[in-house]
Amino acid sequence: MALEQSLAQLSLATVSSPENEKALPTKSLIFKPKTAKTATPVPIFVLALHDTTTPANIIAKSAGVKEPRLAKDDLVEEFFKTSTKEVSIANLSKDLEGKIKIVLDDNILKAAEKEELLKLSTQSSAAVLPAKTVVEFLKSTGIEIIEVDFSAEPATTAAPASASASANKKEKKTDAKLEDAKLIGITVDKEKDFSTWYTQVVTKGEMLDYYDVSGCYILRPNSYFVWETIQDWFNVQIKKLGVQNTYFPMFVSQRVLEKEKDHIEGFAPEVAWVTRAGNSELDEHIAIRPTSETVMYPYYAKWIRSHRDLPLKLNQWNSVVRWEFKHPQPFLRTREFLWQEGHTAHLTQEAAAEEVLQILDYYAGVYEELLAVPVVKGKKTENEKFAGGDYTTTVEGFISATGRGIQGGTSHHLGTNFSKMFNISVENPDGSDQPIFAYQNSWGLSTRVIGVMIMTHSDNKGLVLPPRIAQYQAVVIPVGLTSKSTDAERKQVNEGAEKIEQSLRSAGVRVTGDYREIYNPGWKFADWELKGVPLRFEFGPKDLAANQVTVVRRNDGKKFNVKLDELETEIPKLLDEMHDAMYNKAKKEFDEHRVLVEDWKDFVPTLNAKNVILAPWCGDADCEDDIKDSSAKKDDGEDEEVDEKAPSMGAKSLCIPFQQPELKEGQKCVKCDKKAVNYCMFGRSY
Amino acid sequence: MALEQSLAQLSLATVSSPENEKALPTKSLIFKPKTAKTATPVPIFVLALHDTTTPANIIAKSAGVKEPRLAKDDLVEEFFKTSTKEVSIANLSKDLEGKIKIVLDDNILKAAEKEELLKLSTQSSAAVLPAKTVVEFLKSTGIEIIEVDFSAEPATTAAPASASASANKKEKKTDAKLEDAKLIGITVDKEKDFSTWYTQVVTKGEMLDYYDVSGCYILRPNSYFVWETIQDWFNVQIKKLGVQNTYFPMFVSQRVLEKEKDHIEGFAPEVAWVTRAGNSELDEHIAIRPTSETVMYPYYAKWIRSHRDLPLKLNQWNSVVRWEFKHPQPFLRTREFLWQEGHTAHLTQEAAAEEVLQILDYYAGVYEELLAVPVVKGKKTENEKFAGGDYTTTVEGFISATGRGIQGGTSHHLGTNFSKMFNISVENPDGSDQPIFAYQNSWGLSTRVIGVMIMTHSDNKGLVLPPRIAQYQAVVIPVGLTSKSTDAERKQVNEGAEKIEQSLRSAGVRVTGDYREIYNPGWKFADWELKGVPLRFEFGPKDLAANQVTVVRRNDGKKFNVKLDELETEIPKLLDEMHDAMYNKAKKEFDEHRVLVEDWKDFVPTLNAKNVILAPWCGDADCEDDIKDSSAKKDDGEDEEVDEKAPSMGAKSLCIPFQQPELKEGQKCVKCDKKAVNYCMFGRSY
């Protein structure tokens, strides 16, 4: 009764009395989780103290939903029959049971225990109620209530950062139980819930953050540094080939974009269009490049007039936009991504073909030399090649945790298809009327490489960064100081740690020191493990006395001492050893999970055991489709959208590896009765 | 009569007879020049031999129009009452006199002299007519006819490239008269027609090419190399300050974009909007960033939780889009441009203010150390500062050929305006409830710097590149070989030239060699002067004998010999000397044209004499507006759009220079009666 009366007050004017002024202000927020277009959303009603921060990622985790966002007016109206600004618990009732969820701030339960008052406000009104009454009312609705201690949970990306005053209090607890460090770390197992694990690793490792526009992500300094390192390395290689960097506009007119039909067919559904500038509608709609073939080639036609203008070799580092509507995934499938795209034109097919393979070697080099990720080089089938080109070569990686293949980078030979379309030609030196059309290549490598690297190496403690691309290769942490330590001891240890930093720096090692006094060493260890820093240097009074430092390798946890005067010689070597160890481990996994299958009966079981497959194949496109269909788990009858990422999906051809097992005399295709022409690598893939 | 009959045939089927097959094929093209939206366009009818290349830039120059483009169907229909594919001279008549212009290929006049036949074709028909008849018919219409020798005119961007077979024939002529080298070079005087000169220099120097989408340009390798050099240099500086590079998405939702009102007001009319992806209209329209304050700051609020998270210093190298509707200009005003934008958050105002000036020094360094361009550092007035910020500091350049100032790069202190809007705050260490809002800066430098550099140094022979940013700092050209030279001499000279390349390369000089046998040395000299390469090495039999090489400096034409064994020591020094000489020359010009004016009566005359002005000023925004209005030439009564770029425009405040002349006791403002508070630099500007 009291409740109903009080709720009725919500429609009345604001409340003011000495008692009411002590009431704790609250907020009511409606979130909409990410939901398939065809499904009915289940909104989340969040009731929290006004001062409680309620990050979306914690709501997501607590309520077991994906990417909750503040709901729009129409959804609020639909479920709560009022506007976003007016919604309150007064709009909750038994009718909503099973249709929404409630997330309840733990502080409100505490307020109920302490018999405190809550102030419930909407834009136009307010009411004051005992917290206990509110909690009872919520329970009476029958709606599922999820109680959340927001202060105990970390915000996604701010592990140590969020730990300000409250972290300070919890420090002792963290110290006592190191397993509690997981609170700021990874909370799920890579092998058991790969998808959540990956999201946690990329965000908590501060590689990336989720962004306000779906499918777009923020590349934070930790990952952008990887990209810069790749740029520097790759630029050196291609400049040796005479490639020059350039920048073409991001916009392309519809007429030009659509010039090459096969090509545009592949991209058309994903092209983002600019139709308005300021308040003016544009006469002609303008596309944002999904790739730059049609952007660049009209100018190649203009610049290439004689065979002396060939070869023309240009490259650009830019971003492209492919507005995919399904399942964005950090680094792997994003609506805007960074890449390089090389576009070259040659007088002869031979010169072009040679370059295609040279570039592919550089792509393999990025993976193997920088990211410590093994790849298999090969050629794409006709089904999988670049639309509009002659053939596509590729480097293919493997994610052992999921048993899936992943395309790493592609180098295409376009033949004369585009040059004929755009008239990129030179006079024929034999004097005939027929011009010679240029032989063209295009080749691209994107920030997806960073995702492949993370998936390959990282573990349940967080990121594991290969040393050559780590922004910080080493962190120095003072240890062994207690409340009993003297100021002199403290000073000696800190100064010693700083000297270690200097030694490493002068040996060319990228190093940082962690002297934050508010955190204890255990917390710091976990924090830097989460961020994947390859080497941890622990330096305390005992190390000082022994003129050494304790070193811990992130990749395998090995711990040992290094004499201080050997740092400059030993550590650079050690970093190279770690690179090799990481590469070899990943290579072993890939090699062991690339299984030769000749009988179809073994195909799907092998696939289901998290392998990719090397199988004799007839080379027929229909047979390839058949393999894909037959290796997919069957529809269970429900009318659901097929998720390309689900483990049930069929095996695609990944590539025809350059390195081929020898075909036996009369070997048949793994799937059909035709004669095999080569071995093809098949797998479920990203 | 014969004419009219023949023209009638154009509507008949194709013609075939032995005589007609000798007829020279022609083409009829309709171009539409760039025209103000309110004006009626004057299309250009181009009649040319089919094999004549008719580049838009030559048509532009010959017909005295801007940016002619192939006309769209509706325009052709409007003027010629037929489609683009069917238009021919049969559609010309007296009615079009004064409404269109005809550009007539010189080769058609020659064909008339030689009494040859022309074949006039449309998509559906063709006719054969004596060339003479065609010319007479054209003259009979009364339409203005512009005769153009396309083969004598250079295509904008393909000076040597276009010169294939025909260039070969003309080679001797080029050699005989070196002044003819100008045919492939700049054809107008920098001082007399700066705008055309600039367009020619940027395109013929292969820095940039015009693009299919208006206001967007292609950065060719020559200019992109400058940008990469700036990136490398600037990255080193900012990394010393602890700035990290990052990449935020190019898209921003309307809600977020519009969060800071003052800020968005400045950008709203120029924002490009994506409203469609593939065939789907987007629920929420998405903007392309015009700058990233509102893109980034919500995440700063998320990441910054405690004072230990400050300072946060991020920078990104990206492109931004400002869809300006007026007067695009290569490098200076483009719809998409590359830049870096730094965004930092600090705990104290002092730390932020110190960084603002530090960054400004780096911007001055880019200009002075790399581009050899002098700048004046100062503070923007309230009228001219960055919308939403506290104050703006700037480096200002000067283009002596036009006497106009040019903004070079700006470093803003935002105060706590954005941090309050986005709640970027940390707890107060004094324990009070009031959070501390972060003090923020943002600072940006764009590819406009390249335009300033070109305008400052280049001359009537083409580009002049400062040595530190030139992709090629030197070119080696074999000389003195004639048809009488023996193979042995030829070999010795070429090998000697290659050795010079090697010496220079080992001294760290970026060098190329020009061994193209189809061009003679004179042509090559002009070509490399056009492209601005700082040093030319001429090496011939006499040099070989004397163990020396002839060196020519691009900046001042000085010519001298260097002993071969002194190259490695002398040339790097020489390049530094040239840098200093270029800087000092430009500095002298700026200093001499920055004139101190105290009386208003001297203000406009001084401005008109191509100076910028340093004047005592009251600091009042209304007075600033008054100065601008009063220094503009008056409207002549015609209802024309005001062109901001015209010399008639008023003087803006450029900056309040940090280096101030001393104010005299009681000094009054140059314009009003109020007391002057400091000296302000005023000028017409870009």
Coordinates of C-alpha atoms in Angstrom, one line a residue, chain A residues 37 53 55 57 72 155-158 160-165 209-213 216-222 224-225 228 232 235 239 244-256 268-280 282-286 288-289 294-296 299 302-303 305-306 308-309 314 317 319 321 323 325 335-336 338 427 471-472 516 518-519, chain B residues 37 53 55 72 155-158 160-165 209-213 216-222 224-225 228 232 235 239 244-256 268-280 282-286 288-289 294-296 299 302-306 308-309 314 317 319 321 323 325 335-336 338 427 471-472 516 518-519:
Chain A
K37 CA 17.6 -8.5 -36.3
T53 CA 29.5 3.8 -12.5
P55 CA 29.9 0.3 -17.5
N57 CA 30.8 -4.4 -20.3
K72 CA 16.6 4.4 -27.9
A155 CA 35.8 -1.7 -16.3
T156 CA 36.9 -3.5 -19.4
T157 CA 39.9 -1.5 -20.3
A158 CA 41.0 0.1 -17.2
P160 CA 44.9 -0.8 -13.0
A161 CA 43.5 2.6 -14.1
S162 CA 40.1 2.0 -12.5
A163 CA 41.7 0.9 -9.3
S164 CA 42.0 4.2 -7.7
A165 CA 40.8 4.7 -4.2
D209 CA 38.8 -0.5 -27.4
Y210 CA 35.2 -0.9 -28.5
Y211 CA 33.8 2.2 -30.2
D212 CA 30.5 4.0 -30.4
V213 CA 30.0 3.1 -34.0
C216 CA 34.7 0.2 -35.7
Y217 CA 37.4 -0.1 -33.0
I218 CA 40.1 2.1 -31.5
L219 CA 43.6 1.0 -32.1
R220 CA 45.4 1.9 -28.8
P221 CA 49.1 2.6 -28.7
N222 CA 50.0 -1.1 -27.9
Y224 CA 49.4 0.8 -33.2
F225 CA 53.0 0.3 -32.3
E228 CA 54.1 1.0 -37.1
D232 CA 58.8 0.3 -41.1
N235 CA 58.6 -0.1 -46.4
K239 CA 61.5 0.3 -51.5
Q244 CA 57.1 4.3 -54.0
N245 CA 54.5 5.4 -51.4
T246 CA 51.7 7.6 -52.4
Y247 CA 48.2 8.7 -51.2
F248 CA 45.0 8.6 -53.3
P249 CA 41.7 10.1 -52.1
M250 CA 39.4 8.0 -50.0
F251 CA 36.4 9.0 -52.2
V252 CA 35.4 7.5 -55.5
S253 CA 32.6 8.4 -57.8
Q254 CA 30.0 5.8 -58.6
R255 CA 30.8 5.9 -62.3
V256 CA 34.5 5.0 -61.7
A268 CA 28.9 -3.4 -53.8
P269 CA 26.9 -4.7 -50.9
E270 CA 29.5 -3.3 -48.4
V271 CA 30.2 0.1 -49.9
A272 CA 29.5 3.1 -47.7
W273 CA 28.1 6.1 -49.5
V274 CA 28.4 9.8 -48.7
T275 CA 25.2 11.5 -49.9
R276 CA 25.2 14.7 -47.9
A277 CA 27.7 17.4 -46.9
G278 CA 26.6 19.9 -44.2
N279 CA 23.0 20.4 -45.2
S280 CA 23.4 19.9 -48.9
L282 CA 25.2 15.8 -53.1
D283 CA 24.3 15.7 -56.8
E284 CA 26.4 12.6 -57.2
H285 CA 26.7 10.1 -54.4
I286 CA 30.3 9.3 -53.5
I288 CA 34.3 5.5 -49.6
R289 CA 36.9 3.2 -51.1
T294 CA 39.3 1.7 -59.6
V295 CA 40.4 4.8 -57.7
M296 CA 44.0 4.5 -59.0
Y299 CA 45.5 7.7 -63.4
K302 CA 47.1 8.8 -67.8
W303 CA 50.7 8.5 -66.4
R305 CA 52.3 6.6 -72.0
S306 CA 55.4 4.7 -73.1
R308 CA 59.7 3.7 -70.3
D309 CA 57.0 4.5 -67.8
L314 CA 53.0 2.4 -56.0
W317 CA 49.1 3.0 -46.3
S319 CA 42.2 2.9 -44.3
V321 CA 35.8 0.8 -45.4
W323 CA 30.4 -2.0 -44.3
F325 CA 26.6 -6.2 -41.6
R335 CA 34.1 -1.9 -41.0
E336 CA 37.1 0.4 -41.3
L338 CA 44.1 0.0 -41.8
E427 CA 52.8 1.5 -77.9
Q471 CA 56.1 -1.4 -27.6
Y472 CA 57.8 -2.3 -24.3
R516 CA 54.0 3.1 -8.7
I518 CA 50.3 2.3 -4.6
Y519 CA 50.5 -1.1 -6.1
Chain B
K37 CA 26.4 27.5 -59.8
T53 CA 45.4 13.6 -77.3
P55 CA 44.1 16.9 -72.3
K72 CA 27.2 15.1 -69.0
A155 CA 50.1 17.5 -71.0
T156 CA 49.9 18.7 -67.4
T157 CA 51.6 15.9 -65.6
A158 CA 53.3 13.9 -68.2
P160 CA 58.7 13.5 -70.4
A161 CA 56.3 10.6 -70.3
S162 CA 54.0 11.8 -73.0
A163 CA 57.0 12.6 -75.1
S164 CA 57.4 9.2 -76.7
A165 CA 57.7 8.9 -80.5
D209 CA 47.5 15.2 -59.7
Y210 CA 43.9 16.4 -60.0
Y211 CA 41.3 13.9 -59.2
D212 CA 37.9 12.8 -60.4
V213 CA 36.2 14.0 -57.2
C216 CA 40.4 15.9 -53.7
Y217 CA 43.9 15.4 -55.0
I218 CA 46.4 12.6 -55.5
L219 CA 49.6 12.9 -53.5
R220 CA 52.2 11.5 -55.8
P221 CA 55.4 10.0 -54.5
N222 CA 57.3 13.3 -54.7
Y224 CA 54.2 11.8 -50.2
F225 CA 57.9 11.5 -49.5
E228 CA 56.9 10.7 -44.7
D232 CA 59.6 10.6 -39.1
N235 CA 57.5 11.3 -34.4
K239 CA 57.9 10.5 -28.6
Q244 CA 52.1 7.6 -28.2
N245 CA 50.6 7.1 -31.7
T246 CA 47.1 5.6 -32.0
Y247 CA 44.3 5.3 -34.5
F248 CA 40.7 6.2 -33.8
P249 CA 37.9 5.4 -36.3
M250 CA 37.0 7.9 -39.1
F251 CA 33.3 7.7 -38.3
V252 CA 31.5 9.5 -35.6
S253 CA 27.9 9.4 -34.6
Q254 CA 25.8 12.5 -34.9
R255 CA 25.1 12.5 -31.1
V256 CA 28.7 12.4 -30.2
A268 CA 28.8 21.5 -39.2
P269 CA 28.5 23.0 -42.6
E270 CA 31.4 21.0 -43.9
V271 CA 30.7 17.6 -42.4
A272 CA 30.3 14.7 -44.9
W273 CA 27.6 12.2 -43.9
V274 CA 27.4 8.5 -44.7
T275 CA 23.7 7.6 -45.0
R276 CA 23.8 4.4 -46.9
A277 CA 25.8 1.2 -47.0
G278 CA 25.3 -1.1 -50.0
N279 CA 21.6 -0.8 -50.6
S280 CA 20.6 -0.2 -47.0
L282 CA 21.5 3.6 -42.3
D283 CA 19.2 4.1 -39.2
E284 CA 21.6 6.6 -37.9
H285 CA 23.6 8.9 -40.2
I286 CA 27.3 8.8 -39.5
I288 CA 33.3 11.4 -41.3
R289 CA 35.5 13.1 -38.8
T294 CA 34.6 14.4 -30.1
V295 CA 35.7 11.1 -31.4
M296 CA 38.4 10.6 -28.8
Y299 CA 37.3 7.4 -24.4
K302 CA 36.7 6.2 -19.8
W303 CA 40.5 5.7 -19.6
I304 CA 41.3 8.5 -17.2
R305 CA 40.2 7.4 -13.7
S306 CA 42.9 8.6 -11.4
R308 CA 48.1 8.4 -12.2
D309 CA 46.4 8.1 -15.6
L314 CA 48.0 10.5 -27.9
W317 CA 48.3 10.4 -38.4
S319 CA 43.0 11.9 -43.0
V321 CA 37.3 15.5 -44.4
W323 CA 33.6 19.3 -47.4
F325 CA 32.2 24.2 -51.2
R335 CA 38.1 18.2 -49.0
E336 CA 40.2 15.4 -47.7
L338 CA 46.3 14.2 -44.3
E427 CA 39.4 12.5 -7.9
Q471 CA 63.0 12.2 -52.6
Y472 CA 66.0 12.6 -54.9
R516 CA 67.7 7.5 -71.0
I518 CA 66.2 8.9 -76.1
Y519 CA 66.5 12.3 -74.4

